[in-house]
Amino acid sequence: MTSTNLKITLDGSAGSAAPYEQLRAQIADRARSGKLPAGFKLPTVRGLAEELGLAANTVAKAYRALEADGVIETRGRNGTFVAAAGEGASREAASAAQAYAERAHRLGLTQAEAVAAATEALRARYAAAR
């Protein structure tokens, strides 16, 4: 299944990621790389679902995840748009980092131990994404 205007291709073979995750990842990658510029208007949930042959709830789930990540923003009846690069993601990352720092401190970790734990988690996560 391929979307014409977004150039989204979904792999339906066994063992591939869930369709909403494939959709989320491809839109996020295109937005972060600039292939989908800030302000680009995304298709409606229903329109993209029809184009890809998916349930509307599948596309809605991907859009909700992208919005939570700060990649896209919904402007009510005006539609859904690619958010300004990095703004939402940077704010979210800073908030998560602050929460982690607070938690690590409460657990009694030294700064070096907290940094090592975060570095290992990032290394494992980014290696898994390849």
Coordinates of C-alpha atoms in Angstrom, one line a residue, residues 22-124:
Q22 CA 5.2 2.2 9.9
L23 CA 3.0 5.2 9.1
R24 CA 4.2 7.1 12.2
A25 CA 7.9 6.4 11.6
Q26 CA 7.7 7.4 7.9
I27 CA 6.0 10.7 8.5
A28 CA 8.3 11.5 11.4
D29 CA 11.4 10.6 9.3
R30 CA 10.2 12.8 6.4
A31 CA 9.3 15.7 8.7
R32 CA 12.7 15.6 10.5
S33 CA 14.6 15.3 7.2
G34 CA 12.7 18.3 5.7
K35 CA 11.1 16.2 3.0
L36 CA 7.8 17.3 4.6
P37 CA 8.5 20.9 5.5
A38 CA 7.0 22.7 8.5
G39 CA 3.5 23.8 7.7
F40 CA 2.9 21.0 5.2
K41 CA -0.8 20.1 5.4
L42 CA -1.3 16.3 6.0
P43 CA -4.3 14.5 4.5
T44 CA -7.3 14.0 6.7
V45 CA -7.4 10.8 8.8
R46 CA -10.2 9.4 6.7
G47 CA -8.5 10.5 3.4
L48 CA -5.2 8.9 4.2
A49 CA -6.9 5.8 5.6
E50 CA -8.8 5.3 2.3
E51 CA -5.6 6.0 0.2
L52 CA -3.6 3.4 2.2
G53 CA -6.4 0.9 2.6
L54 CA -6.3 1.2 6.4
A55 CA -8.9 1.7 9.1
A56 CA -9.4 5.3 10.1
N57 CA -8.5 4.4 13.7
T58 CA -5.1 3.1 12.5
V59 CA -4.2 6.5 10.9
A60 CA -5.7 8.4 13.9
K61 CA -3.5 6.4 16.2
A62 CA -0.4 7.3 14.2
Y63 CA -1.4 11.0 14.1
R64 CA -2.0 11.0 17.9
A65 CA 1.5 9.6 18.4
L66 CA 3.1 12.1 16.0
E67 CA 1.3 14.9 17.8
A68 CA 2.4 13.7 21.2
D69 CA 6.0 13.7 19.8
G70 CA 5.6 17.2 18.6
V71 CA 6.1 16.2 14.9
I72 CA 2.6 17.4 13.8
E73 CA 0.0 19.7 15.1
T74 CA -3.7 19.8 14.7
R75 CA -5.3 23.1 14.1
G76 CA -8.9 22.2 14.7
R77 CA -11.1 22.4 11.5
N78 CA -8.1 23.8 9.5
G79 CA -6.4 20.4 9.5
T80 CA -3.2 18.7 10.6
F81 CA 0.2 20.2 9.7
V82 CA 3.9 19.3 10.1
A83 CA 5.1 21.3 13.2
A84 CA 8.0 23.6 13.1
A85 CA 11.2 21.5 13.1
G86 CA 12.3 20.4 16.5
E87 CA 10.2 22.8 18.7
G88 CA 7.9 20.2 20.1
A89 CA 10.5 17.4 20.1
S90 CA 13.0 19.6 21.9
R91 CA 10.6 20.6 24.6
E92 CA 9.4 17.0 25.1
A93 CA 13.0 15.8 25.3
A94 CA 14.0 18.5 27.8
S95 CA 11.0 17.6 29.9
A96 CA 11.8 13.9 29.8
A97 CA 15.5 14.6 30.7
Q98 CA 14.5 16.8 33.6
A99 CA 12.1 14.0 34.9
Y100 CA 14.9 11.5 34.5
A101 CA 17.4 13.7 36.4
E102 CA 15.0 14.1 39.2
R103 CA 14.3 10.4 39.4
A104 CA 18.0 9.4 39.2
H105 CA 18.8 11.9 42.1
R106 CA 15.9 10.4 44.2
L107 CA 17.4 7.0 43.6
G108 CA 20.7 8.1 44.9
L109 CA 22.7 7.7 41.7
T110 CA 25.7 9.8 41.2
Q111 CA 25.8 12.1 38.1
A112 CA 28.2 9.7 36.4
E113 CA 25.9 6.7 37.1
A114 CA 22.9 8.6 35.8
V115 CA 24.7 9.6 32.7
A116 CA 26.0 6.1 32.1
A117 CA 22.5 4.6 32.5
A118 CA 21.0 7.2 30.1
T119 CA 23.8 6.6 27.6
E120 CA 23.3 2.9 27.6
A121 CA 19.5 3.2 27.2
L122 CA 20.0 5.6 24.2
R123 CA 22.6 3.3 22.7
A124 CA 20.3 0.3 22.9

